[in-house]
């Protein structure tokens, strides 16, 4: 994940202390004019290099960040303000180099006392430059702390997103069809986490007739995501941050499974579940959306007169396993992912 390895950003005070203490040690190892020159070069290099490293550690949001991560990041931090802060810190890095280039010649052809005076002036200007970007350094570090804990989702893998009200069987389905159990990752803006699992095409049921296309899928890894806290209630009930996070999911999803509990044992009436389904279908209009009626094992409490109203693509029971493989196969068909072969990349 592009944000997990971001280093801690130093404060202005920490950077100034580091630069000047190292400079003092460098000066003690030499004498006369050479000591003053070494101190200035050491301090300027440490300040400039550290500030530059703060900036270059971040991805270029426009070119390096997948739209999923860009929008998810922008839901948590103000990306435009962050980019401005990175720009200001890079300015300070370049300014430190300029101060070194301006003062170093003055330390070569003069007496030691005058050289010491010039070096102290340079130190004061270096410190002032770093202090000018203190607020920007703090903003960058806060953004780093917020973004490094984003869920480790690979936006390049074919992805199935499972949505629906709480207790309709989403998490049970994700756990049932994936090899890993209980993988979760928390969003910084919610106490809830997302459920994340993976499966390979070969994990699908082998009962159906094999085709060349299905055989090609055997070694493709699919990502399946459950999004509690984001897609489990109507848009009007989401806050601004959650709404933007849902927009990020739009860049991630290759197929949406909207799960219903027609028995309403989940605690939400079917009408409300259908309204949520329709709002999700409207938002993800460029993504295949399949409606899945779960809990067929509880058919005794279904309202059979409303079966047609649900307009479900598939019915299943995660509890008994009925049609679970069929639903997963349908999702894979809807994703319709074809890997790029090496010879195709060369062309």
Coordinates of C-alpha atoms in Angstrom, one line a residue, residues 9 18 41 47 87 104 117 121 289:
X9 CA 8.1 13.8 9.6
X18 CA 19.8 17.7 14.5
X41 CA 28.0 22.6 4.9
X47 CA 18.3 20.5 6.6
X87 CA 5.5 22.2 -2.0
X104 CA 30.2 29.4 1.6
X117 CA 30.2 35.7 12.1
X121 CA 24.3 34.6 10.2
X289 CA -24.9 -4.9 -9.7

